[in-house]
Amino acid sequence: SGFGVAAENIEELVQPGTLHIGMTDEQPAVALIQFAEGDPQASSPWVSSRPSGTAVTAFLRDGQMDIALEPAVYNVIVHWGPECEYVQETVEIQSGQTAQFTGTKECVELPSGVMSFDPHSHSSPSADGKISMAQRIMTHAAHSIDLHISTEHDHIADFRPIIAALGLGEHIETMVGSEISPPVKGHINAYPLIPKETESNFGVPDWWSEAKPTQILFDEIRVLLGDNGIIQANHPIGSSGLLVAAEYNLNTGVIESPYYWSPDFQTMELINGGYEDYLPYYFNLISRGKFVTPVGVSDSHSYSAGVGRDRTYANASNQAEVLEALNGQQVVATKGAYVHATINDAFAPGGTFIGVQELKVEVFAPSWLVTDVVL
């Protein structure tokens, strides 16, 4: 008793084939491998789960990878994010044999002095992170993100050793920060921070040991950041958003719960998944004299969910200039294409211009990312 009875599994497992990807540029990339004629064995107990509808999603550190695949015909796409063209080919994988896939990276040339970054994402140091720190860096590097900002929940995580170990220093930088996550005050990012190895969670500001007004918490964070550091209101009208916690009245601009409010934030998320709900609050703050900087973020906890697509561009060439740009509203938040706006050849976002001026707008995007309207 206590033992079940099962029928013998009669499925025959065949030897897999191999797909060798060898991109000539030898740079980080994303490979999407899809069944050309539908998944032949999706219900089989022997088949691994299919990530987001693909047979395999792979992140290539140096453009090279061997991938074992079930014998079938596949559509293979290798891409580098919204700044580049993609390479696509139909490949047949046969049992015990190796098929070759190759191509070359071709990207649009952005104006000089522009950096891309994602100021909100997660990995294993976050309790709800679903990928490792190395995998997080790989997803950003493969999508041609210039700067990763670490924003793990209540944990100051330094990704610099990971980047060095992966040999990705030529492709991506990192800035140390944290997402400080009190459940009733609103989640906020703070960066840059300095990890303190002798302190709990490497020195993240402590909001849980005693109740304190949001302003006091922000004051403690500001001491760690310095004057030029960034406090960012994350998903500001979501369930864990600063504007909701403080009961910001969109009609009057009144803070109805001042205990949960501080004006000491420099940026707010305008793009986090969607943007329609956030936009009225952004314009409302601006119209009332709070010149907050809009940012686009993935808030990804995995290898997908907007990573590489939802991003921010800064009028900057290094990390110090990124901070200056965020403090001066000199950024562009996007869900794909980079829109470069100038007046008299000067970067227009964040600027103040008097009188009639000619605004020049240029859209930088690969051929597959079609932009036909600029609002």
Coordinates of C-alpha atoms in Angstrom, one line a residue:
S1 CA 0.0 0.0 0.0
G2 CA 1.0 3.6 -0.4
F3 CA 2.4 3.1 -4.0
G4 CA 0.7 4.2 -7.1
V5 CA 0.8 2.4 -10.5
A6 CA 1.9 4.1 -13.7
A7 CA 2.0 3.0 -17.2
E8 CA 5.4 2.6 -18.8
N9 CA 6.4 5.7 -20.8
I10 CA 6.7 4.6 -24.4
E11 CA 8.0 7.9 -25.8
E12 CA 11.3 7.5 -27.6
L13 CA 13.9 10.2 -26.8
V14 CA 16.1 11.0 -29.8
Q15 CA 19.6 12.5 -29.7
P16 CA 19.4 16.3 -29.9
G17 CA 21.1 18.4 -32.6
T18 CA 23.2 21.5 -32.0
L19 CA 22.8 25.1 -33.1
H20 CA 26.1 27.0 -33.2
I21 CA 25.6 30.7 -33.1
G22 CA 28.7 32.6 -34.1
M23 CA 28.2 36.3 -34.6
T24 CA 31.1 38.1 -36.2
D25 CA 31.1 41.0 -33.8
E26 CA 31.6 38.8 -30.8
Q27 CA 29.5 41.1 -28.6
P28 CA 26.6 40.4 -26.1
A29 CA 23.3 39.6 -27.9
V30 CA 19.9 38.1 -27.5
A31 CA 18.9 34.9 -29.4
L32 CA 15.2 34.0 -29.8
I33 CA 14.7 30.4 -31.2
Q34 CA 11.2 29.7 -32.2
F35 CA 9.6 26.6 -33.8
A36 CA 8.9 27.4 -37.5
E37 CA 5.8 25.2 -37.6
G38 CA 4.5 25.1 -34.1
D39 CA 5.7 23.3 -31.0
P40 CA 5.8 19.6 -31.9
Q41 CA 5.9 18.3 -28.3
A42 CA 4.6 21.0 -26.0
S43 CA 2.6 18.5 -23.9
S44 CA 5.4 16.0 -23.4
P45 CA 6.6 15.5 -19.8
W46 CA 10.1 15.3 -21.2
V47 CA 10.1 18.7 -22.7
S48 CA 11.3 21.7 -20.7
S49 CA 9.1 24.8 -20.4
R50 CA 9.0 27.2 -23.3
P51 CA 10.1 30.8 -22.3
S52 CA 7.5 33.4 -23.4
G53 CA 6.5 31.3 -26.5
T54 CA 10.0 30.6 -27.8
A55 CA 11.7 27.2 -27.7
V56 CA 14.8 28.9 -26.3
T57 CA 15.7 32.4 -25.3
A58 CA 19.5 32.8 -24.9
F59 CA 21.8 35.6 -23.9
L60 CA 25.2 35.5 -25.6
R61 CA 28.1 37.0 -23.6
D62 CA 30.4 37.2 -26.6
G63 CA 28.2 36.4 -29.6
Q64 CA 29.1 32.7 -29.5
M65 CA 27.0 29.8 -28.2
D66 CA 26.2 26.1 -28.8
I67 CA 22.6 25.2 -28.0
A68 CA 21.2 21.7 -27.9
L69 CA 17.8 21.5 -29.6
E70 CA 15.1 19.0 -30.4
P71 CA 15.3 18.0 -34.1
A72 CA 12.9 20.5 -35.9
V73 CA 12.8 23.5 -38.1
Y74 CA 13.4 26.8 -36.3
N75 CA 13.2 30.5 -36.9
V76 CA 16.3 32.0 -35.3
I77 CA 16.5 35.7 -34.5
V78 CA 19.5 37.4 -32.9
H79 CA 19.1 41.0 -31.8
W80 CA 20.7 43.7 -29.7
G81 CA 17.8 45.8 -28.6
P82 CA 16.0 48.8 -30.0
E83 CA 19.1 50.5 -31.4
C84 CA 20.0 47.8 -33.8
E85 CA 18.8 45.7 -36.7
Y86 CA 18.2 42.0 -36.1
V87 CA 19.5 39.0 -38.0
Q88 CA 17.0 36.2 -38.8
E89 CA 17.2 32.8 -40.6
T90 CA 15.3 29.6 -40.8
V91 CA 17.5 26.7 -39.6
E92 CA 16.8 22.9 -39.6
I93 CA 18.2 21.0 -36.7
Q94 CA 18.9 17.3 -37.3
S95 CA 19.6 14.7 -34.6
G96 CA 23.3 14.4 -33.8
Q97 CA 24.4 17.2 -36.2
T98 CA 25.4 20.9 -35.8
A99 CA 23.8 23.7 -37.8
Q100 CA 25.5 27.1 -38.2
F101 CA 24.0 30.5 -37.7
T102 CA 26.1 33.7 -38.2
G103 CA 25.5 37.4 -38.7
T104 CA 26.9 40.9 -38.1
K105 CA 25.7 43.6 -35.7
E106 CA 24.4 46.7 -37.4
C107 CA 23.1 49.6 -35.3
V108 CA 22.0 53.2 -35.7
E109 CA 24.5 55.8 -34.7
L110 CA 23.2 57.9 -31.9
P111 CA 24.3 61.5 -31.4
S112 CA 27.5 61.8 -29.4
G113 CA 27.1 62.4 -25.6
V114 CA 24.0 60.2 -25.1
M115 CA 23.9 57.2 -22.7
S116 CA 21.2 54.7 -22.2
F117 CA 20.3 53.2 -18.8
D118 CA 17.6 51.4 -16.9
P119 CA 17.2 52.9 -13.4
H120 CA 15.0 50.1 -12.0
S121 CA 15.4 46.3 -12.3
H122 CA 15.9 43.3 -10.0
S123 CA 17.8 40.1 -9.6
S124 CA 18.6 37.6 -6.8
P125 CA 19.3 40.0 -3.9
S126 CA 15.7 41.1 -4.2
A127 CA 13.3 38.6 -2.5
D128 CA 11.1 38.6 -5.6
G129 CA 14.0 38.5 -8.1
K130 CA 13.8 35.5 -10.5
I131 CA 17.3 35.7 -12.0
S132 CA 20.8 35.9 -10.8
M133 CA 23.0 39.0 -10.7
A134 CA 25.0 37.7 -13.6
Q135 CA 21.9 37.0 -15.6
R136 CA 20.6 40.6 -14.9
I137 CA 23.9 42.1 -16.2
M138 CA 23.7 39.8 -19.3
T139 CA 20.2 40.9 -20.1
H140 CA 21.1 44.5 -20.0
A141 CA 24.4 44.1 -21.9
A142 CA 22.7 42.0 -24.6
H143 CA 20.1 44.8 -25.2
S144 CA 22.9 47.4 -25.5
I145 CA 22.2 49.2 -22.3
D146 CA 25.2 51.4 -21.4
L147 CA 24.6 51.7 -17.7
H148 CA 22.9 49.3 -15.2
I149 CA 21.7 50.8 -11.9
S150 CA 21.3 48.3 -9.1
T151 CA 18.0 48.8 -7.4
E152 CA 17.4 45.6 -5.3
H153 CA 14.8 45.7 -2.6
D154 CA 16.3 47.0 0.6
H155 CA 19.7 45.7 -0.4
I156 CA 22.8 47.6 -1.7
A157 CA 24.2 45.3 -4.3
D158 CA 27.5 46.0 -6.1
F159 CA 27.6 44.5 -9.6
R160 CA 31.1 45.6 -10.5
P161 CA 32.7 42.2 -9.6
I162 CA 30.1 40.5 -11.7
I163 CA 30.8 42.6 -14.7
A164 CA 34.6 42.1 -14.3
A165 CA 34.2 38.3 -14.0
L166 CA 32.0 38.2 -17.1
G167 CA 34.5 40.3 -19.1
L168 CA 31.8 42.8 -20.0
G169 CA 33.5 46.0 -18.9
E170 CA 33.8 47.2 -22.4
H171 CA 30.0 46.9 -22.9
I172 CA 28.3 48.0 -19.7
E173 CA 28.9 50.0 -16.5
T174 CA 27.0 49.8 -13.2
M175 CA 26.0 52.3 -10.6
V176 CA 25.3 51.1 -7.0
G177 CA 21.9 51.9 -5.5
S178 CA 18.9 50.3 -3.9
E179 CA 15.1 50.2 -4.0
I180 CA 14.0 51.2 -0.5
S181 CA 10.6 49.5 -0.1
P182 CA 8.4 50.5 2.9
P183 CA 5.0 49.0 2.0
V184 CA 2.9 52.0 3.1
K185 CA 5.1 54.9 2.2
G186 CA 5.9 54.1 -1.4
H187 CA 8.9 52.4 -3.0
I188 CA 11.7 54.7 -4.0
N189 CA 15.1 54.2 -5.6
A190 CA 18.2 55.9 -4.2
Y191 CA 21.5 56.1 -6.1
P192 CA 24.5 56.2 -6.0
L193 CA 25.1 54.5 -2.7
I194 CA 28.3 53.0 -1.2
P195 CA 28.0 49.4 0.1
K196 CA 29.1 49.0 3.8
E197 CA 30.1 45.4 4.3
T198 CA 29.9 45.5 8.1
E199 CA 26.2 46.7 8.1
S200 CA 22.9 44.9 7.6
N201 CA 22.0 44.6 3.9
F202 CA 25.3 46.5 3.2
G203 CA 24.0 49.7 4.8
V204 CA 20.6 50.2 3.2
P205 CA 18.5 52.8 5.1
D206 CA 16.5 51.2 7.8
W207 CA 12.8 52.0 7.6
W208 CA 11.5 48.9 9.4
S209 CA 12.8 49.2 13.0
E210 CA 10.7 52.2 13.9
A211 CA 7.8 54.3 12.4
K212 CA 8.9 57.6 10.9
P213 CA 7.5 60.2 8.6
T214 CA 8.5 59.9 4.9
Q215 CA 10.4 63.2 5.2
I216 CA 12.6 61.8 8.0
L217 CA 13.3 58.7 6.0
F218 CA 14.2 60.9 2.9
D219 CA 16.5 63.0 5.1
E220 CA 18.4 59.8 6.2
I221 CA 18.7 58.7 2.6
R222 CA 19.9 62.2 1.6
V223 CA 22.8 62.0 4.1
L224 CA 24.0 58.8 2.3
L225 CA 23.5 60.2 -1.2
G226 CA 24.8 63.7 -1.0
D227 CA 23.3 66.7 -2.7
N228 CA 23.7 65.3 -6.3
G229 CA 22.3 61.9 -5.6
I230 CA 18.9 60.8 -6.9
I231 CA 15.8 59.8 -5.1
Q232 CA 13.3 58.3 -7.5
A233 CA 9.6 57.8 -7.0
N234 CA 8.8 54.3 -8.3
H235 CA 5.5 53.4 -9.9
P236 CA 4.2 56.6 -8.2
I237 CA 0.5 55.9 -8.4
G238 CA 0.6 52.2 -8.0
S239 CA -0.1 50.2 -4.9
S240 CA 3.4 51.0 -3.6
G241 CA 3.7 54.5 -4.9
L242 CA 4.6 57.8 -3.2
L243 CA 1.8 59.9 -4.7
V244 CA -0.8 57.3 -3.6
A245 CA 0.6 57.0 -0.1
A246 CA 0.6 60.8 0.3
E247 CA -2.8 61.1 -1.3
Y248 CA -1.7 63.6 -3.8
N249 CA -4.9 65.4 -5.1
L250 CA -4.6 65.6 -8.9
N251 CA -7.2 68.4 -9.0
T252 CA -5.8 70.7 -6.3
G253 CA -2.2 69.6 -5.8
V254 CA -2.9 69.2 -2.1
I255 CA -1.0 66.6 -0.1
E256 CA -3.8 65.1 2.0
S257 CA -1.5 62.8 4.0
P258 CA 1.6 64.8 4.7
Y259 CA 3.0 62.2 7.1
Y260 CA 3.7 60.1 3.9
W261 CA 5.1 62.9 1.8
S262 CA 8.4 64.5 1.0
P263 CA 9.2 66.8 -2.0
D264 CA 12.8 65.7 -2.0
F265 CA 12.7 63.4 -5.1
Q266 CA 14.3 64.3 -8.3
T267 CA 12.9 61.7 -10.7
M268 CA 9.6 59.8 -11.1
E269 CA 8.8 56.8 -13.3
L270 CA 6.9 57.8 -16.3
I271 CA 7.3 54.5 -18.1
N272 CA 7.0 51.3 -16.1
G273 CA 5.1 48.9 -18.3
G274 CA 2.6 51.5 -19.4
Y275 CA 2.7 55.3 -19.1
E276 CA -0.9 56.5 -19.6
D277 CA -1.8 56.5 -15.9
Y278 CA 1.4 58.3 -14.9
L279 CA 1.4 61.1 -17.5
P280 CA -1.3 63.3 -15.9
Y281 CA 0.5 63.3 -12.6
Y282 CA 3.8 64.2 -14.3
F283 CA 2.3 67.1 -16.1
N284 CA 0.4 68.2 -12.9
L285 CA 3.6 68.3 -10.9
I286 CA 5.4 70.2 -13.6
S287 CA 2.6 72.7 -13.9
R288 CA 2.7 73.3 -10.1
G289 CA 6.5 74.0 -10.1
K290 CA 7.8 70.6 -9.2
F291 CA 10.3 70.1 -12.0
V292 CA 10.6 66.3 -11.7
T293 CA 12.6 64.3 -14.2
P294 CA 10.7 61.5 -16.0
V295 CA 12.4 58.2 -16.4
G296 CA 11.6 55.0 -18.3
V297 CA 12.3 51.7 -16.5
S298 CA 11.7 48.0 -17.0
D299 CA 11.2 47.1 -13.3
S300 CA 12.1 43.7 -14.6
H301 CA 12.4 40.8 -12.1
S302 CA 13.3 38.3 -14.8
Y303 CA 14.9 38.1 -18.2
S304 CA 11.9 39.7 -19.9
A305 CA 9.1 42.2 -18.8
G306 CA 10.4 45.3 -20.7
V307 CA 14.1 44.8 -20.1
G308 CA 16.1 46.5 -22.8
R309 CA 12.9 48.1 -24.3
D310 CA 11.8 50.5 -21.5
R311 CA 14.8 52.7 -20.9
T312 CA 16.1 56.2 -20.3
Y313 CA 18.6 58.2 -22.4
A314 CA 20.6 61.0 -20.7
N315 CA 22.5 63.9 -22.2
A316 CA 25.7 62.4 -20.7
S317 CA 29.0 60.7 -21.5
N318 CA 29.8 59.3 -18.0
Q319 CA 28.1 58.4 -14.7
A320 CA 28.7 61.8 -13.1
E321 CA 27.0 63.5 -16.1
V322 CA 24.1 61.0 -15.9
L323 CA 23.5 62.3 -12.3
E324 CA 23.7 65.9 -13.6
A325 CA 21.3 65.1 -16.4
L326 CA 18.8 63.5 -14.0
N327 CA 19.0 66.6 -11.7
G328 CA 18.5 68.9 -14.7
Q329 CA 15.7 67.0 -16.5
Q330 CA 18.0 66.4 -19.5
V331 CA 16.7 62.9 -20.3
V332 CA 14.4 61.1 -22.7
A333 CA 12.2 58.3 -21.4
T334 CA 11.2 55.8 -24.1
K335 CA 9.6 52.4 -24.9
G336 CA 11.8 52.0 -28.0
A337 CA 13.1 54.7 -30.3
Y338 CA 15.3 57.4 -29.1
V339 CA 13.9 60.9 -29.9
H340 CA 16.7 63.6 -30.1
A341 CA 15.3 67.1 -29.7
T342 CA 17.5 70.2 -30.0
I343 CA 17.1 74.0 -30.1
N344 CA 20.0 75.8 -31.7
D345 CA 22.0 72.5 -31.6
A346 CA 21.5 72.4 -27.8
F347 CA 19.8 69.4 -26.0
A348 CA 16.3 70.6 -25.6
P349 CA 14.8 68.4 -22.8
G350 CA 15.1 70.2 -19.5
G351 CA 16.0 73.5 -21.0
T352 CA 14.3 76.8 -20.7
F353 CA 13.8 78.8 -23.9
I354 CA 12.3 82.2 -24.4
G355 CA 10.6 83.5 -27.5
V356 CA 10.0 81.8 -30.8
Q357 CA 12.4 78.9 -31.3
E358 CA 12.9 76.2 -33.9
L359 CA 12.7 72.7 -32.4
K360 CA 14.6 70.1 -34.4
V361 CA 13.4 66.5 -33.7
E362 CA 15.3 63.4 -35.0
V363 CA 14.2 59.8 -34.4
F364 CA 16.9 57.2 -34.1
A365 CA 15.6 53.7 -34.6
P366 CA 16.3 50.6 -36.7
S367 CA 14.2 49.8 -39.8
W368 CA 11.9 47.3 -37.9
L369 CA 11.0 49.9 -35.2
V370 CA 8.6 52.1 -37.2
T371 CA 7.8 55.6 -35.7
D372 CA 5.3 57.6 -37.7
V373 CA 4.0 60.1 -35.1
V374 CA 5.8 62.2 -32.6
L375 CA 3.6 63.9 -30.0

